[in-house]
mmCIF file of C-alpha atoms in Angstrom:
data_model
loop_
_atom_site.group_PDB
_atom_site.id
_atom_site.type_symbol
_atom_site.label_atom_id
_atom_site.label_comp_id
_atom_site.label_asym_id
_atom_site.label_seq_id
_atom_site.Cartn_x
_atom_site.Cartn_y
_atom_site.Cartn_z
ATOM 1 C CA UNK A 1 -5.126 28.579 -10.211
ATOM 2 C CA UNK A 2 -2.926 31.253 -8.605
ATOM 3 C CA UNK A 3 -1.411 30.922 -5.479
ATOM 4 C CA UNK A 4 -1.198 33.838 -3.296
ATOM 5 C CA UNK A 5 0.475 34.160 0.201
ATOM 6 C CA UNK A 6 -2.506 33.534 2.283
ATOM 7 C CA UNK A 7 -3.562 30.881 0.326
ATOM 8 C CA UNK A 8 0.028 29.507 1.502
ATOM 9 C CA UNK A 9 -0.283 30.113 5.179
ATOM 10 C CA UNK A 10 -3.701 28.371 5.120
ATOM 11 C CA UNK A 11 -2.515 25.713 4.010
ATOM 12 C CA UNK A 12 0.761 25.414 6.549
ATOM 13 C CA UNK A 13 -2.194 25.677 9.172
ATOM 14 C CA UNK A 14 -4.187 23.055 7.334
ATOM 15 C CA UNK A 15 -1.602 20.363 6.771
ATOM 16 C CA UNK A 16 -1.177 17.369 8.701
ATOM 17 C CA UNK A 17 1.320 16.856 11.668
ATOM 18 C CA UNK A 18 3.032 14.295 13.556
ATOM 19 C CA UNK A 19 0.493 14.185 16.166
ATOM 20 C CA UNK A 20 -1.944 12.916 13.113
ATOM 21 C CA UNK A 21 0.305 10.462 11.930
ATOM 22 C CA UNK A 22 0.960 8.724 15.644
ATOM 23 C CA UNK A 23 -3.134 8.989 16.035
ATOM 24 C CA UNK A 24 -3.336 7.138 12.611
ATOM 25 C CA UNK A 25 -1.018 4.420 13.718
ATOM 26 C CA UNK A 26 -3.256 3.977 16.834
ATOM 27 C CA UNK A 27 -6.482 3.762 14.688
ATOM 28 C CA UNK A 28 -5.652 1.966 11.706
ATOM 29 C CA UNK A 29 -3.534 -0.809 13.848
ATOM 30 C CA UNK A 30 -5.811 -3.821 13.456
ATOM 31 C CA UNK A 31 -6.261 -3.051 9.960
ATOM 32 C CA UNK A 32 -2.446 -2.633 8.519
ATOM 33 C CA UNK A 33 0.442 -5.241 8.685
ATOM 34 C CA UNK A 34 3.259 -3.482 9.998
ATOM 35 C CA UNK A 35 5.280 -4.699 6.763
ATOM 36 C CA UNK A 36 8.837 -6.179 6.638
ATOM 37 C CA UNK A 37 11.719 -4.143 5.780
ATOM 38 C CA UNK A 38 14.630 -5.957 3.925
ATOM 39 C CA UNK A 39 18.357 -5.699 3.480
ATOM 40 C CA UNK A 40 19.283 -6.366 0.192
ATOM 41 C CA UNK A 41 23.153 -7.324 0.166
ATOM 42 C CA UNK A 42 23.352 -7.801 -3.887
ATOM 43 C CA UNK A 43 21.625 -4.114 -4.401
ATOM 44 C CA UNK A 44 23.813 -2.322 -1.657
ATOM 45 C CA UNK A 45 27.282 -3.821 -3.558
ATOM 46 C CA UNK A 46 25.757 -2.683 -6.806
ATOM 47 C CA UNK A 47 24.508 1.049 -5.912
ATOM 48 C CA UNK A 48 27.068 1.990 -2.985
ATOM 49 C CA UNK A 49 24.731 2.563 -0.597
ATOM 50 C CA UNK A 50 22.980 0.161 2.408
ATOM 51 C CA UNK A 51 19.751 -0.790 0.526
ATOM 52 C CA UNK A 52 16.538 -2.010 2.263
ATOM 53 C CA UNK A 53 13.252 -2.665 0.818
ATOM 54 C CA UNK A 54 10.149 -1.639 2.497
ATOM 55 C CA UNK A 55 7.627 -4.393 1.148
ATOM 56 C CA UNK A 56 4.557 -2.671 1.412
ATOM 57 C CA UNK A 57 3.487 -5.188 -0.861
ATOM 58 C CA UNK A 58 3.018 -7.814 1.714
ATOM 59 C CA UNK A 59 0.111 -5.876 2.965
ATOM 60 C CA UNK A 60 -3.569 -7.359 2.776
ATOM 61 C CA UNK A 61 -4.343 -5.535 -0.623
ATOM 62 C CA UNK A 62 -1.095 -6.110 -2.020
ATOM 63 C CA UNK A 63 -0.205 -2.177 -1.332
ATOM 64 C CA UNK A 64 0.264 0.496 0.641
ATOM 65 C CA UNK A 65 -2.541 2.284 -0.062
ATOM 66 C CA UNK A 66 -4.247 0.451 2.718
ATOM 67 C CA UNK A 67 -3.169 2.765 5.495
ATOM 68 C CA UNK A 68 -4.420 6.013 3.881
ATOM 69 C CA UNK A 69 -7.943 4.278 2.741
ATOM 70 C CA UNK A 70 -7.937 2.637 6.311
ATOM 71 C CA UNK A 71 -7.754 5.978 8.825
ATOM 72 C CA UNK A 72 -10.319 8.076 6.296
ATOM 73 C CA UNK A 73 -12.875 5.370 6.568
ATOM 74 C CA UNK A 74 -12.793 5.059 10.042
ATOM 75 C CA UNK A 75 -12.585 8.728 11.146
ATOM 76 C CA UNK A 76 -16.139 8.841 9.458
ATOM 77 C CA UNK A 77 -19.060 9.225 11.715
ATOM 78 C CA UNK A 78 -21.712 6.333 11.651
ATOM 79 C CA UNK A 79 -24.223 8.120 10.169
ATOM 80 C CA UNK A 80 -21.699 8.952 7.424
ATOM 81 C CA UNK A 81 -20.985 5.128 7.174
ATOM 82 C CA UNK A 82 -24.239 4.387 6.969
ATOM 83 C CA UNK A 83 -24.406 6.459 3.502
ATOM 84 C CA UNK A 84 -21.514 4.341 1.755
ATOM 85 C CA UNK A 85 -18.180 5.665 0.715
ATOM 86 C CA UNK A 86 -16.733 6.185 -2.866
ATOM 87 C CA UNK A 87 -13.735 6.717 -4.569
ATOM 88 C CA UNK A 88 -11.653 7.212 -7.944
ATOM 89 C CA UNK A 89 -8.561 5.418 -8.099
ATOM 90 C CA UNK A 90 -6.066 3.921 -10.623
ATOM 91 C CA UNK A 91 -6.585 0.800 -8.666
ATOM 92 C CA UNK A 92 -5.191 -0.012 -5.827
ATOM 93 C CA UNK A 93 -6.530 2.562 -3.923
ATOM 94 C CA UNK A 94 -9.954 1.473 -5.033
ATOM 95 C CA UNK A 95 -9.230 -1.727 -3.488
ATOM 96 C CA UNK A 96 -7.958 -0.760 -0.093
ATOM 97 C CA UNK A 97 -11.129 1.418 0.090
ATOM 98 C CA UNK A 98 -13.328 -1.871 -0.713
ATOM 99 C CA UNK A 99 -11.666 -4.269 1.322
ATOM 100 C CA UNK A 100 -12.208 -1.851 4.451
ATOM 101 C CA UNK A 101 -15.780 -1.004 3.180
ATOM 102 C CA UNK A 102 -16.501 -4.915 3.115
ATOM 103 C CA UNK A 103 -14.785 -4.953 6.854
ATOM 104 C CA UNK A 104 -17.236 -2.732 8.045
ATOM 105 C CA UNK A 105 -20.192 -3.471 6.009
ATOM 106 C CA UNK A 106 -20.945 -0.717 4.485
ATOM 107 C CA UNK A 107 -21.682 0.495 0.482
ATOM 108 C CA UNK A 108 -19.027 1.564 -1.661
ATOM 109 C CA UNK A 109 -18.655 2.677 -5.624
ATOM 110 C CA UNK A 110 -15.290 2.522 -6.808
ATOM 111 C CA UNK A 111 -14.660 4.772 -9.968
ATOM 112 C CA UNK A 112 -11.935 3.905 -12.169
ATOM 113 C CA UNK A 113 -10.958 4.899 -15.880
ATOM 114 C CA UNK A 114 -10.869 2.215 -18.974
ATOM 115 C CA UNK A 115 -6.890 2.496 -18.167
ATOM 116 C CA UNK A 116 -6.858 0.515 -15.231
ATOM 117 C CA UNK A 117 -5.555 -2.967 -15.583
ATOM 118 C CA UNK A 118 -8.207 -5.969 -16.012
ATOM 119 C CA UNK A 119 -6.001 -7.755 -12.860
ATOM 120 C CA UNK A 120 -6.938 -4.361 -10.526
ATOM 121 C CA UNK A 121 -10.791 -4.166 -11.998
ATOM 122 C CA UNK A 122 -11.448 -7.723 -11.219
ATOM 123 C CA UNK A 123 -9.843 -7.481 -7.465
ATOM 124 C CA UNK A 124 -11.925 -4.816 -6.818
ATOM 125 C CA UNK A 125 -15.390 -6.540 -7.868
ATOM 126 C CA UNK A 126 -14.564 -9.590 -5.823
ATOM 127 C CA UNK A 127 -14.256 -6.912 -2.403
ATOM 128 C CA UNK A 128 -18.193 -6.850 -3.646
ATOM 129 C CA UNK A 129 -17.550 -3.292 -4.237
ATOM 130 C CA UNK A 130 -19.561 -1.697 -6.993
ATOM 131 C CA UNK A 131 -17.632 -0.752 -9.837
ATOM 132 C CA UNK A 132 -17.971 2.718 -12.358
ATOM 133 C CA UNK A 133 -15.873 2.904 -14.983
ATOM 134 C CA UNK A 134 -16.042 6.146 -16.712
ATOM 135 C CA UNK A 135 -13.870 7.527 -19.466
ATOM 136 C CA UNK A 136 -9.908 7.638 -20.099
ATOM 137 C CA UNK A 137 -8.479 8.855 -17.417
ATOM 138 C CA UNK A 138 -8.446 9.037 -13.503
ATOM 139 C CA UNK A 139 -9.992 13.116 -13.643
ATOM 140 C CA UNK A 140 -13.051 11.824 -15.837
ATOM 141 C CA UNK A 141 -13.537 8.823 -12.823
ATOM 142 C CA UNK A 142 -13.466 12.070 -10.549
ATOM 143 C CA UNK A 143 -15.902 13.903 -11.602
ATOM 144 C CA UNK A 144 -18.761 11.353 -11.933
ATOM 145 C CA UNK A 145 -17.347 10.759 -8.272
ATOM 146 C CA UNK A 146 -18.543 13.977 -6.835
ATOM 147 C CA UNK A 147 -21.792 13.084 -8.605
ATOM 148 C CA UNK A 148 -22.253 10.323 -6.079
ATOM 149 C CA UNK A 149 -21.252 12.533 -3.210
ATOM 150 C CA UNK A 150 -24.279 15.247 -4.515
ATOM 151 C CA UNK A 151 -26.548 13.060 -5.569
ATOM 152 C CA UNK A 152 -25.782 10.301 -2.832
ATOM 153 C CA UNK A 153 -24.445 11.574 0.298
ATOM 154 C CA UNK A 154 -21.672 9.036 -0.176
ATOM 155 C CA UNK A 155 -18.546 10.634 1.305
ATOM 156 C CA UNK A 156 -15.640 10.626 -1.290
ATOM 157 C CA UNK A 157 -12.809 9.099 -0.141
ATOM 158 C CA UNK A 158 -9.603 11.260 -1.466
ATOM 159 C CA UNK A 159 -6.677 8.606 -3.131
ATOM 160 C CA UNK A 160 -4.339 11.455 -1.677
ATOM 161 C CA UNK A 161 -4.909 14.743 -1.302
ATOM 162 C CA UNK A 162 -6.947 14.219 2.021
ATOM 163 C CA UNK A 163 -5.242 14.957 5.583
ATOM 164 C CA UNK A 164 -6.471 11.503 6.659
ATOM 165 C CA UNK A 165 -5.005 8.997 4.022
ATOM 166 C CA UNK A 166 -1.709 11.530 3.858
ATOM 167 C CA UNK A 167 -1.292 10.724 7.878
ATOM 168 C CA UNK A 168 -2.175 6.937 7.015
ATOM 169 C CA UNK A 169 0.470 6.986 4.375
ATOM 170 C CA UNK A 170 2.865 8.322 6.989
ATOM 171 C CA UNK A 171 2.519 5.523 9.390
ATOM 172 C CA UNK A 172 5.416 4.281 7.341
ATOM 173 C CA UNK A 173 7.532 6.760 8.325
ATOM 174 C CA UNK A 174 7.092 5.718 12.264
ATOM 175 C CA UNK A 175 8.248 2.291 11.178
ATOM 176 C CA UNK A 176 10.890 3.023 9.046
ATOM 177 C CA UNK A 177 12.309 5.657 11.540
ATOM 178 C CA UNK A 178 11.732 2.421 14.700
ATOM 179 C CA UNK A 179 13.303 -0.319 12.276
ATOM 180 C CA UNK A 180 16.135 1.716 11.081
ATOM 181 C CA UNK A 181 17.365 5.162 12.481
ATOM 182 C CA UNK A 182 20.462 5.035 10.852
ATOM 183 C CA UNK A 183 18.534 6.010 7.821
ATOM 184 C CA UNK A 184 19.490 8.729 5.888
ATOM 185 C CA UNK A 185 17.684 8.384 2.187
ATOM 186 C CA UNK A 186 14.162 7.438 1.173
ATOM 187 C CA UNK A 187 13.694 6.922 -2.139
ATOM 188 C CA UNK A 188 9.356 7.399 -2.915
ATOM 189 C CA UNK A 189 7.659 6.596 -5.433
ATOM 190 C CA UNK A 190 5.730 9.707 -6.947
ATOM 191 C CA UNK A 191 2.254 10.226 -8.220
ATOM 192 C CA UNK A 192 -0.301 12.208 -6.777
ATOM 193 C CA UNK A 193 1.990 12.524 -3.862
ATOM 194 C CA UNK A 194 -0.186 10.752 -0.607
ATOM 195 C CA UNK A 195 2.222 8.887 -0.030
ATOM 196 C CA UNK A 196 5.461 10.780 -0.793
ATOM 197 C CA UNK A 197 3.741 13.523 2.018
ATOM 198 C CA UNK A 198 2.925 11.376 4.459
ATOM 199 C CA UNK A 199 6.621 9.613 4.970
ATOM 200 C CA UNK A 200 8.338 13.103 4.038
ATOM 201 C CA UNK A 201 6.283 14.543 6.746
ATOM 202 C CA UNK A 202 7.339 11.500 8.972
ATOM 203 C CA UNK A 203 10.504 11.778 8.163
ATOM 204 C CA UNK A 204 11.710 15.148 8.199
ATOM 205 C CA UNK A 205 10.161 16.596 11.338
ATOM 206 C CA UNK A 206 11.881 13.706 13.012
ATOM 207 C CA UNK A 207 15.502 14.578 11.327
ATOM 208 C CA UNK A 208 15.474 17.346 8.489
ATOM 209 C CA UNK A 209 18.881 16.194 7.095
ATOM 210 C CA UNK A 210 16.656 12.800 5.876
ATOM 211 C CA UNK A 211 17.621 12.779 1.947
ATOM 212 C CA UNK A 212 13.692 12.173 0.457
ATOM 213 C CA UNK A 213 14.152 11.260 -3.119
ATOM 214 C CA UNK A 214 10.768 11.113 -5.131
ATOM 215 C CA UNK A 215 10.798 9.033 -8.711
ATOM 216 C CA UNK A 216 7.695 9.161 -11.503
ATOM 217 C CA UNK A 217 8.135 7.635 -14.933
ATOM 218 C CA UNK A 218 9.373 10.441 -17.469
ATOM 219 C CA UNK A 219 5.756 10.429 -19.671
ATOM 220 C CA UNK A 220 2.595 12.092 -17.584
ATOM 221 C CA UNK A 221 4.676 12.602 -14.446
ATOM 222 C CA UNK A 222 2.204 15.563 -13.088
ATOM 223 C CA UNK A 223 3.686 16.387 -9.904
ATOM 224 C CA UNK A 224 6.935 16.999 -11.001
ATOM 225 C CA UNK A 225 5.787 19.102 -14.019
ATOM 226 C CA UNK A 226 3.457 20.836 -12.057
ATOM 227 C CA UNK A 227 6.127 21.454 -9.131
ATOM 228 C CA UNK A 228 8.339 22.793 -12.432
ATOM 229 C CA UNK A 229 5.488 25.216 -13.485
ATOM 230 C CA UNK A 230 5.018 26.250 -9.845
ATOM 231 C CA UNK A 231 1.458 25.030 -9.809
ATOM 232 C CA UNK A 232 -0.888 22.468 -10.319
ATOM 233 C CA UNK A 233 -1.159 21.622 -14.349
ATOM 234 C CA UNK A 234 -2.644 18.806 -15.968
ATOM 235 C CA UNK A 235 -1.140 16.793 -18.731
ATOM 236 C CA UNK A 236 -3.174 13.756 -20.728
ATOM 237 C CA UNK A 237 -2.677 10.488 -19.248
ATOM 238 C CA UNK A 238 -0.030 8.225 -20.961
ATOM 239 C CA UNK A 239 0.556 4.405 -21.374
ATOM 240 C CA UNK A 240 2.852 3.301 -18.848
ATOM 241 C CA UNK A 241 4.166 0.332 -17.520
ATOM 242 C CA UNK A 242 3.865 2.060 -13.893
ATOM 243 C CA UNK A 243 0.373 3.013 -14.371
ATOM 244 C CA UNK A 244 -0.330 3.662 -10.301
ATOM 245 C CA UNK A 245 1.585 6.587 -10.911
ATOM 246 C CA UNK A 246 -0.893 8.067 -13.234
ATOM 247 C CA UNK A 247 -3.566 10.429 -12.639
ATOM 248 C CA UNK A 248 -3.962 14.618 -11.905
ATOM 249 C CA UNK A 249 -2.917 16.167 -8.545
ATOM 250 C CA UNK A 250 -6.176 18.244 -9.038
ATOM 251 C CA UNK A 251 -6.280 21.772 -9.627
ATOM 252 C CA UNK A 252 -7.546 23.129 -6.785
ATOM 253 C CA UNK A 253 -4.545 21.234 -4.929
ATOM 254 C CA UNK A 254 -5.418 21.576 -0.884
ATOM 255 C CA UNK A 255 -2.222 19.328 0.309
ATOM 256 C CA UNK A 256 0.244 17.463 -1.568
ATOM 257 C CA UNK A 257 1.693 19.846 -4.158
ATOM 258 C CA UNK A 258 2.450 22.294 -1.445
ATOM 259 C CA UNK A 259 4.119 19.422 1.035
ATOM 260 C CA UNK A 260 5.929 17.631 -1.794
ATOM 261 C CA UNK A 261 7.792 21.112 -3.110
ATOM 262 C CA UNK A 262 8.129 22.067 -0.074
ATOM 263 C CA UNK A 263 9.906 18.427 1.567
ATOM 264 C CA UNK A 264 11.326 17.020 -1.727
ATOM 265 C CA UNK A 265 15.020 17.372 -2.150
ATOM 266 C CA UNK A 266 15.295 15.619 -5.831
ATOM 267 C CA UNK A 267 12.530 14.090 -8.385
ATOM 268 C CA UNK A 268 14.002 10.537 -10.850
ATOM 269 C CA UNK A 269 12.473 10.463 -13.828
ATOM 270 C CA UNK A 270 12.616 6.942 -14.897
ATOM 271 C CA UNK A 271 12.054 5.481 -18.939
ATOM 272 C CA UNK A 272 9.909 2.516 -19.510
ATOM 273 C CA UNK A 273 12.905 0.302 -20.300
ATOM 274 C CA UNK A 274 14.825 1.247 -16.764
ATOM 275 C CA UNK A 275 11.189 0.432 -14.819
ATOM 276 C CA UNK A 276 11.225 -2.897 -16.433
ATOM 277 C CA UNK A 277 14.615 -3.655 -15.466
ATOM 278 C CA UNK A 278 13.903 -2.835 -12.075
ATOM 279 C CA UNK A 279 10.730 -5.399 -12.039
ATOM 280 C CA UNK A 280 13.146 -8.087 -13.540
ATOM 281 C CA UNK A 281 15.667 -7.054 -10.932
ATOM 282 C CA UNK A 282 13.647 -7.768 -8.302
ATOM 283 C CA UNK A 283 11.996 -10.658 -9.293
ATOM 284 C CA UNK A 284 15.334 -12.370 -10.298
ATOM 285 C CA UNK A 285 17.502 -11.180 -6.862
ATOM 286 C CA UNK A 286 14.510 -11.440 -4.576
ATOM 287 C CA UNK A 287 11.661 -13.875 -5.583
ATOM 288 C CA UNK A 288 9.229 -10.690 -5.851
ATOM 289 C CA UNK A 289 6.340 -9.848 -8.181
ATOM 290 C CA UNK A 290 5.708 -6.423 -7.822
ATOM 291 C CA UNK A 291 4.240 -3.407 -10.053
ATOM 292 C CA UNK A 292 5.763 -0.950 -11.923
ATOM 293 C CA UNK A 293 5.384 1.348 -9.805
ATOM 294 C CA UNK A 294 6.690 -0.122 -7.020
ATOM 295 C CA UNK A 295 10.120 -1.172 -9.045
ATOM 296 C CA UNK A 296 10.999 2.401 -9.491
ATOM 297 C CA UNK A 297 13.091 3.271 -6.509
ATOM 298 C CA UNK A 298 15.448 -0.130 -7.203
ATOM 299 C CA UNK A 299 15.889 1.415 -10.871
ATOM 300 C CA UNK A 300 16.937 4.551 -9.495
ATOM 301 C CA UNK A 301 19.709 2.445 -7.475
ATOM 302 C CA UNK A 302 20.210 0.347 -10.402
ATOM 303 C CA UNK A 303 21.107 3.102 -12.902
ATOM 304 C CA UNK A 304 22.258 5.593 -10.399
ATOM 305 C CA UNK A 305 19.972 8.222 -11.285
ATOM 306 C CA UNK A 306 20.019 9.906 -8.221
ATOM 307 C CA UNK A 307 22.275 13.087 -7.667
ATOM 308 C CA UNK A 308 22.983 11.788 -4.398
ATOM 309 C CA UNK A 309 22.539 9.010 -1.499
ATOM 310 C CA UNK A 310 23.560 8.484 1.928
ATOM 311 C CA UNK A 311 24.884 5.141 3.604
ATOM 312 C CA UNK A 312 21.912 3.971 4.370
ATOM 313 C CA UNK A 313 18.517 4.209 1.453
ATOM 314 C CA UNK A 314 14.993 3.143 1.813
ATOM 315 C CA UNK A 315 13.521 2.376 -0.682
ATOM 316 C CA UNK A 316 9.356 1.929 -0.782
ATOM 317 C CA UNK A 317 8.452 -0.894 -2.548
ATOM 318 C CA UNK A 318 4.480 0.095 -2.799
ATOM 319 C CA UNK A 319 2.300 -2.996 -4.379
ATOM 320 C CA UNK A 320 2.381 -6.102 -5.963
ATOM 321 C CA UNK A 321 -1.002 -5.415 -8.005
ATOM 322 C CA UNK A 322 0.253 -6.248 -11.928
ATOM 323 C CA UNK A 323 -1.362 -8.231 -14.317
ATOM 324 C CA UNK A 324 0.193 -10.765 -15.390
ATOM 325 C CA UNK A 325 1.089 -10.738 -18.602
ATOM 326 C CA UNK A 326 2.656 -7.351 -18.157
ATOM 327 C CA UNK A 327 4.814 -8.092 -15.203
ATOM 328 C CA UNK A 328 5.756 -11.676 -17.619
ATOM 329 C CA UNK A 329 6.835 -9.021 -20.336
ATOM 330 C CA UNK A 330 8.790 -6.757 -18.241
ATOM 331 C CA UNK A 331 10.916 -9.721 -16.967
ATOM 332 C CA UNK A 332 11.329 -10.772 -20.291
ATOM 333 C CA UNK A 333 12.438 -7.683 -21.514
ATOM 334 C CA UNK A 334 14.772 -7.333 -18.159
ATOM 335 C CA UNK A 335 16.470 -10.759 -18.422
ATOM 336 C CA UNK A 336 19.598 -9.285 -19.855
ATOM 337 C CA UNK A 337 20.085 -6.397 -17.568
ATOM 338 C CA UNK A 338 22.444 -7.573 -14.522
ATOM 339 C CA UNK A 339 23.132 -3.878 -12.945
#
C-alpha cells in the first residue's frame, strides 16, 4: 500500500487527541487501577538516569491492555452489545476484552494463533470467553475475525489500531505526566504500537521535548521494519521470549504506523539473551514476575542501548502474563547477569 499526501492529512484529521484520552480516563475509571509507579534506586545507580517503573502489571488482567479493551467496549451502543464483541490477540488483549465482556454480560470470541502461550489460552477460557484458535500467527486469527463480524454482527474489537483502545492506552500518559512531571524519557515497549501511540500522544502534546524511546525484540519486530521501509510490511512471526510483541501492524494501517513515525524519537532492538536478563533483573531486585515483553525497557537501561536518556526515565512495565516455565527459564538463564 502506497501512501499519498491526502491519505496523510486524513489521517492527521482522523487520529486521536487529548480531549479523547481525558474522555477515556472519565469512562474507563471504574474499570482500570490507576497503577503504581516505582522508583527503583538499584536501576537508577546502574543506568545513570532516575528510573521508575510503571507496573501496569498490577492491573486486574495482569496488563495494560485493559484500558484500550475497556473504553472500545463501552463506547459501543447497546444494541451493538447485545451482538457480542470479538477479537484477535496474542493474549493479553484477548483477556482484557473477556474480562470486560464477562463485566457486562455480553458474548465474546477471542481469536488467537497456536503461538500463544498455554498460561494466556487458559486465562482467557476461565473469563468464559469463547475461544478460536486458528493458524500460526496473529494475521491468520484476523481474518477468521472479520468472519465473525460478517457473518455475526459481532463488532471486532481492534488490539491497537482503533482510536478507542489507542486513547485507553493513553490514560497512562495522564498519570505518568500527574505522578511525575519531572519526566523527561519514556521508554515503550513496541509491537503493534496501541500503546506506544496512546502515551506518545499523551506525552508529547503535553511537552514535545519528552524523549519517547520505543523497544521490540530484534526477530519479527514489524513496526520498526515497516517504519524503515516507510510503510506497513509484514514479516513471518518468530519464536520469542517476548511474544506480546508479535503480530502485523496490518496493511491497510489507519493509526499507529503513522503516530509512531511520526512521535518516536529512537526504536531498541533487544536479543533474546538481554530480554531474559531483564526478567531475571527484575525478579531478583524487585520481587516481580513479569513477561517478556514487559522486561524490555529495564534491558534497555541495563545494557544501555539507548542513544540517549534524560534525568528522569519511565519505563512501562506492561504485564505479568508468562507461563511459567518460561519466565523459570529466563531467570535461570539471567542468574549470572548483575548489570
Amino acid at each position: 500500500m502506497v501512501y499519498t499526501q491526502s491519505q496523510h492529512y486524513r489521517q492527521e484529521w482522523m487520529q486521536p487527541t487529548q480531549k479523547d484520552i481525558w474522555e477515556a480516563k472519565q469512562r474507563i475509571a471504574t474499570f482500570i487501577t490507576n497503577t503504581p509507579i516505582l522508583r527503583t534506586d538499584v536501576l537508577s545507580k546502574q543506568s545513570g538516569t532516575n528510573a521508575y517503573l510503571k507496573l501496569e502489571n498490577l492491573q486486574q488482567t495482569g496488563a495494560f491492555k485493559l484500558r484500550g479493551a475497556a473504553n472500545k467496549i463501552l463506547s459501543l451502543s447497546e444494541e451493538d452489545r447485545q451482538k457480542g464483541v470479538t477479537t484477535f490477540s496474542t493474549g493479553n488483549h484477548g483477556l482484557a476484552v473477556a474480562y470486560v465482556a464477562k463485566q457486562l454480560g455480553i458474548p465474546v470470541v477471542v481469536c488467537i494463533s497456536s503461538r500463544v502461550p498455554t498460561n494466556k489460552v487458559n486465562k482467557i477460557r476461565e473469563m468464559g470467553a469463547e475461544i478460536s484458535i486458528v493458524g500460526e500467527s496473529q494475521d491468520e486469527a484476523q481474518e477468521y475475525c472479520y468472519t465473525l463480524q460478517e457473518t455475526k454482527g459481532m463488532t471486532v474489537v481492534k488490539p491497537f489500531d482503533d482510536k478507542e483502545v489507542i486513547a485507553g492506552q493513553g490514560t497512562i500518559a495522564l498519570e505518568l505526566l500527574e505522578s511525575i512531571p519531572e519526566m523527561d524519557t519514556c521508554i515503550i515497549p513496541l509491537s503493534g504500537g496501541g500503546l506506544f501511540s496512546g502515551i506518545a500522544l499523551g506525552l508529547k502534546v503535553a511537552d514535545p521535548s519528552i524523549r519517547i524511546i520505543g523497544v521490540s525484540m530484534e526477530h519479527s519486530a514489524v513496526m520498526y521494519e515497516s517504519i524503515q521501509a516507510g510503510k506497513p510490511i509484514v514479516l513471518e512471526e518468530q519464536d520469542t521470549i517476548a511474544d506480546s510483541l508479535l503480530g502485523g501492524i496490518g496493511d491497510n494501517n489507519t493509526y499507529t504506523f503513522s503516530m509512531v513515525k511520526k512521535y518516536v524519537d529512537e526504536i531498541v532492538l533487544l536479543s533474546e539473551e538481554e530480554i531474559a536478563q531483564g526478567m531475571s533483573y527484575i525478579w531478583h531486585q524487585h520481587q516481580l514476575g513479569v513477561e517478556g515483553a514487559a522486561a524490555t525497557p529495564v534491558s534497555v537501561l541495563l545494557h544501555s542501548k539507548a542513544k540517549k536518556v534524560g534525568s528522569h526515565t519511565v519505563n512501562i512495565i506492561t504485564g505479568n502474563n508468562v507461563d511459567p516455565t518460561c519466565f523459570l527459564e529466563a531467570v535461570k538463564s539471567g542468574d549470572e547477569y548483575d548489570g
